[in-house]
mmCIF file of C-alpha atoms in Angstrom:
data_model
loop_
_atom_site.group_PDB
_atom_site.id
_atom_site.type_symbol
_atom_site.label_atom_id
_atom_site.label_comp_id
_atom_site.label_asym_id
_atom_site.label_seq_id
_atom_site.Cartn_x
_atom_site.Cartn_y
_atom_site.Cartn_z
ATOM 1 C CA UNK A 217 106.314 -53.680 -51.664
ATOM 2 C CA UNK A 218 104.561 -55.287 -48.715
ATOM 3 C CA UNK A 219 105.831 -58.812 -47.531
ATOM 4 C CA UNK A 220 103.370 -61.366 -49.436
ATOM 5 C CA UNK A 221 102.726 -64.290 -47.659
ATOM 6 C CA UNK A 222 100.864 -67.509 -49.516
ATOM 7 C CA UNK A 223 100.131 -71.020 -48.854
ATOM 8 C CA UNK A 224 101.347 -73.933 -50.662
ATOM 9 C CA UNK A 225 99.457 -76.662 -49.948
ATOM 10 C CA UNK A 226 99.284 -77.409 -46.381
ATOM 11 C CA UNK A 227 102.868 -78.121 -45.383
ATOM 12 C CA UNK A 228 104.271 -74.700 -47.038
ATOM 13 C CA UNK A 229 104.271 -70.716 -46.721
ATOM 14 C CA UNK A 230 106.450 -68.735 -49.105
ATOM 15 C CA UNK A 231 107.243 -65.503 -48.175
ATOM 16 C CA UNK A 232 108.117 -62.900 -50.607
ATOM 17 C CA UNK A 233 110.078 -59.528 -49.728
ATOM 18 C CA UNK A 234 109.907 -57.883 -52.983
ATOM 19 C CA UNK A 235 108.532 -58.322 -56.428
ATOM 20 C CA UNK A 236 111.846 -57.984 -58.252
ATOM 21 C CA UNK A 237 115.300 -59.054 -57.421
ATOM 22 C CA UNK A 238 117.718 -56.490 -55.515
ATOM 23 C CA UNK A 239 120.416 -57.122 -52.782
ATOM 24 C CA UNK A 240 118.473 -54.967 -50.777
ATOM 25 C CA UNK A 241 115.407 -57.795 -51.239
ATOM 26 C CA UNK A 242 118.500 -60.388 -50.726
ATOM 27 C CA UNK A 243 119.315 -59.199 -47.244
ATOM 28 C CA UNK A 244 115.926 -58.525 -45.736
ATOM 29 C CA UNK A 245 115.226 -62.304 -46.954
ATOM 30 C CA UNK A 246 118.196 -63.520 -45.215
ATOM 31 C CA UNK A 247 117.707 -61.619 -42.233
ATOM 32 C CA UNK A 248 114.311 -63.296 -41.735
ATOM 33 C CA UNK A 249 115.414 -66.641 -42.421
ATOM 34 C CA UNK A 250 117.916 -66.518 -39.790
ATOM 35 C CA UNK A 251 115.271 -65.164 -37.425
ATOM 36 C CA UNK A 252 113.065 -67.718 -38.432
ATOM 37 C CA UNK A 253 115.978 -70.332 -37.746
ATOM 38 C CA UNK A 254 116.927 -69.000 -34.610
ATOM 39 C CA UNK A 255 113.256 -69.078 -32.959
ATOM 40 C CA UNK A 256 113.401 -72.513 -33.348
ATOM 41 C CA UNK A 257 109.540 -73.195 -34.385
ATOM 42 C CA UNK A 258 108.067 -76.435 -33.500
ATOM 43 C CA UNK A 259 107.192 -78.218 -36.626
ATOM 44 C CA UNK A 260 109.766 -76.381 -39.078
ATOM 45 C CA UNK A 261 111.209 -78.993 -40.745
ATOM 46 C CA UNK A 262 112.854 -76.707 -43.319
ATOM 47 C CA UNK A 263 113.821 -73.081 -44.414
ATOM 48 C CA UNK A 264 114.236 -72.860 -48.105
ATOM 49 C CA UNK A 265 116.172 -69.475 -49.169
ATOM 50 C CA UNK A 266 115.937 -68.132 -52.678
ATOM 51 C CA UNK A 267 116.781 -64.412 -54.549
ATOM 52 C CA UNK A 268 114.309 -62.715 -52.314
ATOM 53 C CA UNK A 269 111.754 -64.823 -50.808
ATOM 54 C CA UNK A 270 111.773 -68.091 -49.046
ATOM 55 C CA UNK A 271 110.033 -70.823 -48.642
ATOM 56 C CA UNK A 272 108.827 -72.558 -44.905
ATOM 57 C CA UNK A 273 108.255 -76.230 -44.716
ATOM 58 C CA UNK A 274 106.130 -77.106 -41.580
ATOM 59 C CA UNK A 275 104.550 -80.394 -40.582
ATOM 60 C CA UNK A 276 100.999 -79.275 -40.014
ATOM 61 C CA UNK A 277 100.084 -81.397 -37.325
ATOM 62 C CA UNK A 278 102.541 -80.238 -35.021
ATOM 63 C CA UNK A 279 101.135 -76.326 -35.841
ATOM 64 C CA UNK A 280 98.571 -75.654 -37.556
ATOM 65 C CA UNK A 281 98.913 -73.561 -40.814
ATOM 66 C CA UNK A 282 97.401 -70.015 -39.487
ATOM 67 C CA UNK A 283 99.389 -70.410 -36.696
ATOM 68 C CA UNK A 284 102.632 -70.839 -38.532
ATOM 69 C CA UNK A 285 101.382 -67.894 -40.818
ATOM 70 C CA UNK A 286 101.511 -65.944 -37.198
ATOM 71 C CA UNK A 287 104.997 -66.895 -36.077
ATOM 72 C CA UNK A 288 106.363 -65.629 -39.602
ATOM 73 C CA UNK A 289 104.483 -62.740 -39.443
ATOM 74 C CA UNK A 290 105.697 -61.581 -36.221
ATOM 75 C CA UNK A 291 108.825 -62.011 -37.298
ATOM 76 C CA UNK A 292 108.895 -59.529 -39.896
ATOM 77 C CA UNK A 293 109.854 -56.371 -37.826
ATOM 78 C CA UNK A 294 113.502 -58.514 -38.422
ATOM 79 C CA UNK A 295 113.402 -57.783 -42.070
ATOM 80 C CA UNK A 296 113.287 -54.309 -41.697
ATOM 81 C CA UNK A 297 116.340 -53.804 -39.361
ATOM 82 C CA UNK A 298 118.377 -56.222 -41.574
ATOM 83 C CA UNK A 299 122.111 -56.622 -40.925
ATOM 84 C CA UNK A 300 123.922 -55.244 -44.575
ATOM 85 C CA UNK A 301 126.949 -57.543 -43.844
ATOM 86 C CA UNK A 302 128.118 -60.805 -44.484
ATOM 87 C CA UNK A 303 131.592 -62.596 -44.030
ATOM 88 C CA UNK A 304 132.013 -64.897 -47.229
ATOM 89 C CA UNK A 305 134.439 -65.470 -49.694
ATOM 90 C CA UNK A 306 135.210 -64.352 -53.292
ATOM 91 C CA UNK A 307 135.925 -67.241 -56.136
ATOM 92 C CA UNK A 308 137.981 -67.134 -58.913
ATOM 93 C CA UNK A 309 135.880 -69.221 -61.744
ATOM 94 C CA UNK A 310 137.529 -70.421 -64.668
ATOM 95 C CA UNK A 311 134.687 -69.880 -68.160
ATOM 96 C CA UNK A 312 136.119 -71.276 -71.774
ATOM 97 C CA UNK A 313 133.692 -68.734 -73.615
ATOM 98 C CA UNK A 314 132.448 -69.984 -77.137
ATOM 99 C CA UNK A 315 133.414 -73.768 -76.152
ATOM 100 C CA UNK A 316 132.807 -75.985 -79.059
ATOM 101 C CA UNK A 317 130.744 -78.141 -76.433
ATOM 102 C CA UNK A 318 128.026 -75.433 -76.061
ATOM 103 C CA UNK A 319 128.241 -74.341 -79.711
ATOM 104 C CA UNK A 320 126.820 -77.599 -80.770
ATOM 105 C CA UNK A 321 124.207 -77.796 -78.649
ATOM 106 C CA UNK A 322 123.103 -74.365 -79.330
ATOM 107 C CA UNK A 323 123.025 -75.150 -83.008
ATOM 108 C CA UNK A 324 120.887 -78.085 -82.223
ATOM 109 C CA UNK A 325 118.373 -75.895 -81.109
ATOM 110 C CA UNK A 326 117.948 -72.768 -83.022
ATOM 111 C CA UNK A 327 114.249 -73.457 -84.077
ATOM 112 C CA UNK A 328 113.962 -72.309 -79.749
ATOM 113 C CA UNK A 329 115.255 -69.740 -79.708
ATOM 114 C CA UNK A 330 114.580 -65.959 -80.611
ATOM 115 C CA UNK A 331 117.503 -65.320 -83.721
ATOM 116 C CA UNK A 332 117.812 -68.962 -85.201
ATOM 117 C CA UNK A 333 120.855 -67.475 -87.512
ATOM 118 C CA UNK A 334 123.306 -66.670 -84.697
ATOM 119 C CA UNK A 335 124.230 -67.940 -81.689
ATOM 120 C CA UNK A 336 123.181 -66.882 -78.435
ATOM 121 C CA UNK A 337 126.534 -65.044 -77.344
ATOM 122 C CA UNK A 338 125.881 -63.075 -80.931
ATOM 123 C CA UNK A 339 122.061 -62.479 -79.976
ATOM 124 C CA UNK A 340 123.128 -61.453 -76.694
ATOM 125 C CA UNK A 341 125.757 -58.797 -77.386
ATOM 126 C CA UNK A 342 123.434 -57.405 -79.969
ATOM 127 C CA UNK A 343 120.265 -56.813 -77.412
ATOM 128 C CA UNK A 344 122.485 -55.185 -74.796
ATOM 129 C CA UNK A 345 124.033 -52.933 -77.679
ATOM 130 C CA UNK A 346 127.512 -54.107 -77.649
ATOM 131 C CA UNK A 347 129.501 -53.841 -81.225
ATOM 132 C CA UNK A 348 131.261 -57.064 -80.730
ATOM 133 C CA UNK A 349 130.705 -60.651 -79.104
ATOM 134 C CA UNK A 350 134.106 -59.915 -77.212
ATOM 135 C CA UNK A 351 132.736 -56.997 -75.294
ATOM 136 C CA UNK A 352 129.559 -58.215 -74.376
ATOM 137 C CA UNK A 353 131.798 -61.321 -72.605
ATOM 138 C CA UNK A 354 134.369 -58.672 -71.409
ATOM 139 C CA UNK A 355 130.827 -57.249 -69.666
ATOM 140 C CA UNK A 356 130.231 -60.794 -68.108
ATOM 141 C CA UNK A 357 133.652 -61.505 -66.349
ATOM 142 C CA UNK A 358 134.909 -57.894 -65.832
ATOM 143 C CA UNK A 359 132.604 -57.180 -62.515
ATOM 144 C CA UNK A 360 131.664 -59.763 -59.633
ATOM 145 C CA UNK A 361 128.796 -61.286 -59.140
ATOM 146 C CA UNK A 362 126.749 -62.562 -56.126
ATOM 147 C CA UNK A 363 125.117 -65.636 -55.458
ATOM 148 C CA UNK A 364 121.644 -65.020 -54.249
ATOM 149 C CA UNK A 365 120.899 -68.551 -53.940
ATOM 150 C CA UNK A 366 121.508 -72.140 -54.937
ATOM 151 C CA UNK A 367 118.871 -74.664 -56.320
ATOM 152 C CA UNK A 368 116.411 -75.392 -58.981
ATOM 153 C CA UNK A 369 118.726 -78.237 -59.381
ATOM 154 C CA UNK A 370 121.172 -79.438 -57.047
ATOM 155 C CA UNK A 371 124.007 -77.276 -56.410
ATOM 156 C CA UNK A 372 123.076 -74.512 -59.224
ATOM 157 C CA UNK A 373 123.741 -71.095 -58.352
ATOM 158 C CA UNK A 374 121.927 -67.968 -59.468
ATOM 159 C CA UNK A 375 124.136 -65.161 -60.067
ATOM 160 C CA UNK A 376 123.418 -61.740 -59.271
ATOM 161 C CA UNK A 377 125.789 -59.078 -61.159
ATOM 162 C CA UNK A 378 127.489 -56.492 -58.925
ATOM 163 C CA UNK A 379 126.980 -53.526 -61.041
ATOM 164 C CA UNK A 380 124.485 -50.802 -60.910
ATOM 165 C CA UNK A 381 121.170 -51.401 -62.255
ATOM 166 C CA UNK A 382 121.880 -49.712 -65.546
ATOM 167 C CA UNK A 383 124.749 -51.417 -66.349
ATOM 168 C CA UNK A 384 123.078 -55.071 -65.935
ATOM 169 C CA UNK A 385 123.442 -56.942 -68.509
ATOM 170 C CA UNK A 386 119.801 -58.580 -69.721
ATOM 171 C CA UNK A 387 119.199 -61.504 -71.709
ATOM 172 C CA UNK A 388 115.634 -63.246 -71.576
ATOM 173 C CA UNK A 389 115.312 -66.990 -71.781
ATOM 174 C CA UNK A 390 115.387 -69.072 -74.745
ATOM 175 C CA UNK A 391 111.392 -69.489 -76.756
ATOM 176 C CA UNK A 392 111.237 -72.942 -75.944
ATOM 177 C CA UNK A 393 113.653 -75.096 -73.535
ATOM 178 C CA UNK A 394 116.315 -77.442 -74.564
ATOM 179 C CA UNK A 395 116.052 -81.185 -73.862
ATOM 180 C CA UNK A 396 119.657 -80.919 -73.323
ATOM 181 C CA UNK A 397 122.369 -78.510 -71.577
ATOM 182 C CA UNK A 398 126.257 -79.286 -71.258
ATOM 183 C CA UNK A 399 126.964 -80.204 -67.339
ATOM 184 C CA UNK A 400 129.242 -76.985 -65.988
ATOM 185 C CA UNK A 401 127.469 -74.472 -68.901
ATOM 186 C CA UNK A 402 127.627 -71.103 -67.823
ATOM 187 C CA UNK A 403 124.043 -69.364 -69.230
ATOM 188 C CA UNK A 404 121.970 -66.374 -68.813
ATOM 189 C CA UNK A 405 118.531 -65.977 -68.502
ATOM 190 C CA UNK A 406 117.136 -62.749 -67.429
ATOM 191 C CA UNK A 407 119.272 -60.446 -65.050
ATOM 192 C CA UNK A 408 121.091 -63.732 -63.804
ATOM 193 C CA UNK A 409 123.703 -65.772 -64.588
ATOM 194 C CA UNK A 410 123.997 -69.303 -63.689
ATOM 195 C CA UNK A 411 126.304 -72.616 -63.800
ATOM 196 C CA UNK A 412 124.649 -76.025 -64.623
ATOM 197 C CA UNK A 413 125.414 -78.483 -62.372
ATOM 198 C CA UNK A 414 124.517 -81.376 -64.368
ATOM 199 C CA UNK A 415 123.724 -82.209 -67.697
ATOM 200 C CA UNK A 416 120.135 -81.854 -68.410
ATOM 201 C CA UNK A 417 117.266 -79.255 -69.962
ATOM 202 C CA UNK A 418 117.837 -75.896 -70.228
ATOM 203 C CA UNK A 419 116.483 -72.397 -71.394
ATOM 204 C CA UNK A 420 119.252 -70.132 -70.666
ATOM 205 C CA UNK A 421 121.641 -68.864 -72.910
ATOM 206 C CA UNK A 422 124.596 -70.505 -73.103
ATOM 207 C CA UNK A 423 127.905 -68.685 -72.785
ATOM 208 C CA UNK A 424 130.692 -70.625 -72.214
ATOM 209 C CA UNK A 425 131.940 -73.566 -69.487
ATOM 210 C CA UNK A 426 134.112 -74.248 -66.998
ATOM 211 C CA UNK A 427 135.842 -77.280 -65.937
ATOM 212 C CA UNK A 428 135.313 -76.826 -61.996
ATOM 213 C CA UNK A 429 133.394 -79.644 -60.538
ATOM 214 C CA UNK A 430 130.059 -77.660 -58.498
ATOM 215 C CA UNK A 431 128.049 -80.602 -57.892
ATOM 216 C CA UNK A 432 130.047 -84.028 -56.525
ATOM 217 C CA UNK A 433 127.045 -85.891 -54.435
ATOM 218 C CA UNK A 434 130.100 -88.605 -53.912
ATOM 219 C CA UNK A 435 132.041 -86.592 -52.526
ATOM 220 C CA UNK A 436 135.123 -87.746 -54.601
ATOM 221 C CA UNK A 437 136.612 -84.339 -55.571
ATOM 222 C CA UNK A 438 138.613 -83.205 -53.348
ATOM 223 C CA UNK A 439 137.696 -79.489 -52.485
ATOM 224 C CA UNK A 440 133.933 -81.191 -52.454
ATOM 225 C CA UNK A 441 134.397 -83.588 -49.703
ATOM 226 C CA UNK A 442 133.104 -81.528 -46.979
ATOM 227 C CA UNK A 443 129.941 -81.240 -48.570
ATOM 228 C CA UNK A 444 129.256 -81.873 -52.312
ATOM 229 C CA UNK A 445 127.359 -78.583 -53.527
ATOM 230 C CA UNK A 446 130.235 -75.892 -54.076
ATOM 231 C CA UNK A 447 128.504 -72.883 -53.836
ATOM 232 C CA UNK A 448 126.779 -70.624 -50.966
ATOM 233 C CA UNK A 449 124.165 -68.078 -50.703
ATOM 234 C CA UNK A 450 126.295 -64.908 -50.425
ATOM 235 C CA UNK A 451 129.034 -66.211 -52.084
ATOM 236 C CA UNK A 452 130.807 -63.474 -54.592
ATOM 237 C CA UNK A 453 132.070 -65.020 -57.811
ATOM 238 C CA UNK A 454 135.134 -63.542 -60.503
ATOM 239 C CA UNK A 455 134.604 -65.382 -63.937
ATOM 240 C CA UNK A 456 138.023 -65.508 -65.280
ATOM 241 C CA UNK A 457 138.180 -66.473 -69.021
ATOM 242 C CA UNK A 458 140.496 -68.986 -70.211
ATOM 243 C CA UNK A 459 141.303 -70.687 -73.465
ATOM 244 C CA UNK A 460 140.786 -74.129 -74.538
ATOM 245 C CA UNK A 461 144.648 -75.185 -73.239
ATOM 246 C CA UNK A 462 143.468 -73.923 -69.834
ATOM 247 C CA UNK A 463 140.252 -75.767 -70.268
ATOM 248 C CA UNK A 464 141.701 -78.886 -70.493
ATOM 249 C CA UNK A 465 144.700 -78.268 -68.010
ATOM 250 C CA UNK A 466 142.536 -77.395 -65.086
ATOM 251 C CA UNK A 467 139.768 -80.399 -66.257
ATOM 252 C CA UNK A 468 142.530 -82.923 -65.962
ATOM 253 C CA UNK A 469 143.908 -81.654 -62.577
ATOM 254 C CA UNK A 470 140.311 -81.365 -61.139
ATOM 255 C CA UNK A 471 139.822 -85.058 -62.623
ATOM 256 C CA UNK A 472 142.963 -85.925 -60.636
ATOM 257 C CA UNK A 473 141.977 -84.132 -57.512
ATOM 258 C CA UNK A 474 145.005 -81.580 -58.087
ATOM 259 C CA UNK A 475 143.360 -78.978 -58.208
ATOM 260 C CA UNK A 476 142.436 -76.425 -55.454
ATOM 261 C CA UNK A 477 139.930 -73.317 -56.766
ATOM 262 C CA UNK A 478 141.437 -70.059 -55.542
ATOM 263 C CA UNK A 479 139.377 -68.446 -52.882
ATOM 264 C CA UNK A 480 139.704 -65.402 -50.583
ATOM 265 C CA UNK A 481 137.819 -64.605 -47.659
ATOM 266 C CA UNK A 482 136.692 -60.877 -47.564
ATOM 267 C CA UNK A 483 133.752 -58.612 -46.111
ATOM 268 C CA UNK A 484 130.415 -57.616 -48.412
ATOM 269 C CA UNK A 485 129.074 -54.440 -46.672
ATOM 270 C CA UNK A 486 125.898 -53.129 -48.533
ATOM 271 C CA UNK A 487 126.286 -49.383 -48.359
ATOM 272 C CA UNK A 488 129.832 -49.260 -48.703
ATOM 273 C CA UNK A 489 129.059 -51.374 -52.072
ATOM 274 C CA UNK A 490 126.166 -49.142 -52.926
ATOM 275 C CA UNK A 491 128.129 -45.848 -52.252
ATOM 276 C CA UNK A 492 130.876 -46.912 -54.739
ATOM 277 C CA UNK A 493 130.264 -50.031 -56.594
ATOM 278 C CA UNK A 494 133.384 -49.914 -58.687
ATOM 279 C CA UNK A 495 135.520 -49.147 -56.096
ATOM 280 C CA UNK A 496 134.294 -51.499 -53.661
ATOM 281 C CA UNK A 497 134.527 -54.142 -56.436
ATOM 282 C CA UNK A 498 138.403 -53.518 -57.143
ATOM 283 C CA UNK A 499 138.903 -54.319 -53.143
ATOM 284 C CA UNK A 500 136.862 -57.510 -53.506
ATOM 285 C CA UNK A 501 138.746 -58.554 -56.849
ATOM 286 C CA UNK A 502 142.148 -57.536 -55.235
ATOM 287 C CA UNK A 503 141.724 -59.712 -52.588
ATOM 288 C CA UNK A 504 142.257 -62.473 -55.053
ATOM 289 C CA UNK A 505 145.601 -61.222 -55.893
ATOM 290 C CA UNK A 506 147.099 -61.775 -52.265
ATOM 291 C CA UNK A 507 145.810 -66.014 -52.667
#
């Protein structure tokens, strides 16, 4: 696909790489928001990554709108020489699947969704032809996943699975949102998984939950205090499921700022990941083992 460029209003161009999601898309986005950043524009006032496009925020009476259009566009030759690697970090993350938390507010809202007489792990398992509810969450936490960006709300992160396009697990949205979603619910909704950071409306799925704090804007937990949105762009996540005496173990230490998520700092290199995705994913998982 050819870059698609589009105004939004007069203080915004969005810039889309590719019509469907891909780490391929991922990186060429990310290479041209760093080239973006690193010409320094006058009137950028913000560079807004997502799965793969972006968004540009300019003030239009420092340049005018065509002429920002100009500066992208000459900027795309960067997209198409885009670096495959990326120094980040791999993150073990805690899930209590079939929670009783997200049970009940799944059964509040059956007349939304597409099989009112299960539940949305048992619709899910059953659309991706899995025989039980158990392997369709051994699917979800067995392979890595990547975190093509973070927003929608504050600190949410999309989650991209590290598997080959066959293998993806797909779940659409619910019929109709929710008016309410369990803060830290890990859902599903199309080819991505995602954490809510807050309480609030949903239409994912809802799989499960984990008691690590990803949103803090006071800064209060501890491993937050830098900055109070956990997750990055590029980020690679390991769901790790736990039961509900784990659950409330590692809530109560991260209530009591005990608790320290276990992180290792490794190397994501495209086309050693595309030439043997399982392989490559064992190294990334290992590295957990040596934290």
């Amino acid at each position: 696909m050819k870059t698609r460029y589009s105004f939004g209003g007069d203080e915004h161009i969005f810039v889309e790489m590719d019509e469907e999601m891909s780490l391929d898309a991922f990186f060429k986005s990310l290479s041209m928001t760093n080239a973006v950043r690193a010409a320094e524009i006058d009137g950028v006032t913000e560079i807004c990554p997502a799965n793969a496009s972006f968004q540009v925020k300019f003030d239009p009476d420092r340049i005018k709108p065509d002429d920002m259009l100009a500066e992208l566009k000459a900027l795309e030759h960067t997209a198409e020489s885009a670096e495959k690697k990326l120094k980040t970090r791999i993150i073990d993350f805690p899930v209590f699947y079939r929670d009783p938390w997200t049970h009940e507010t799944l059964m509040r809202f059956r007349d939304r969704h597409q099989d009112p007489n299960g539940t949305d792990l048992d619709y899910a398992a059953r659309i991706n032809g899995f025989d039980t509810v158990e392997d369709f969450i051994t699917a979800h936490h067995s392979q890595p996943w990547f975190v093509s960006m973070v927003g929608f709300v504050a600190g949410l992160p999309f989650l991209y699975q590290l598997v080959d396009r066959s293998r993806q697990l797909e779940v659409p949205k619910y019929v109709r949102p929710r008016t309410d979603t369990p803060k830290q619910t890990v859902g599903y909704g199309g080819c991505f998984s995602c954490v809510y950071s807050v309480r609030g409306a949903g239409g994912y799925q809802m799989f499960g939950i984990t008691p690590m704090t990803i949103f803090d804007p006071k800064q209060e937990t501890n491993y937050l205090r830098d900055f109070m949105v956990f997750h990055n762009p590029g980020d690679i996540v390991k769901f790790r499921p736990i039961d509900r005496a784990e659950y409330d173990q590692t809530l109560a230490d991260v209530q009591a700022n005990r608790y320290t998520p276990k992180i290792a700092e490794v190397d994501f290199d495209l086309d050693a990941f595309n030439a043997d995705m399982d392989g490559f994913n064992a190294k990334l998982m290992g590295a957990l083992n040596d934290v």
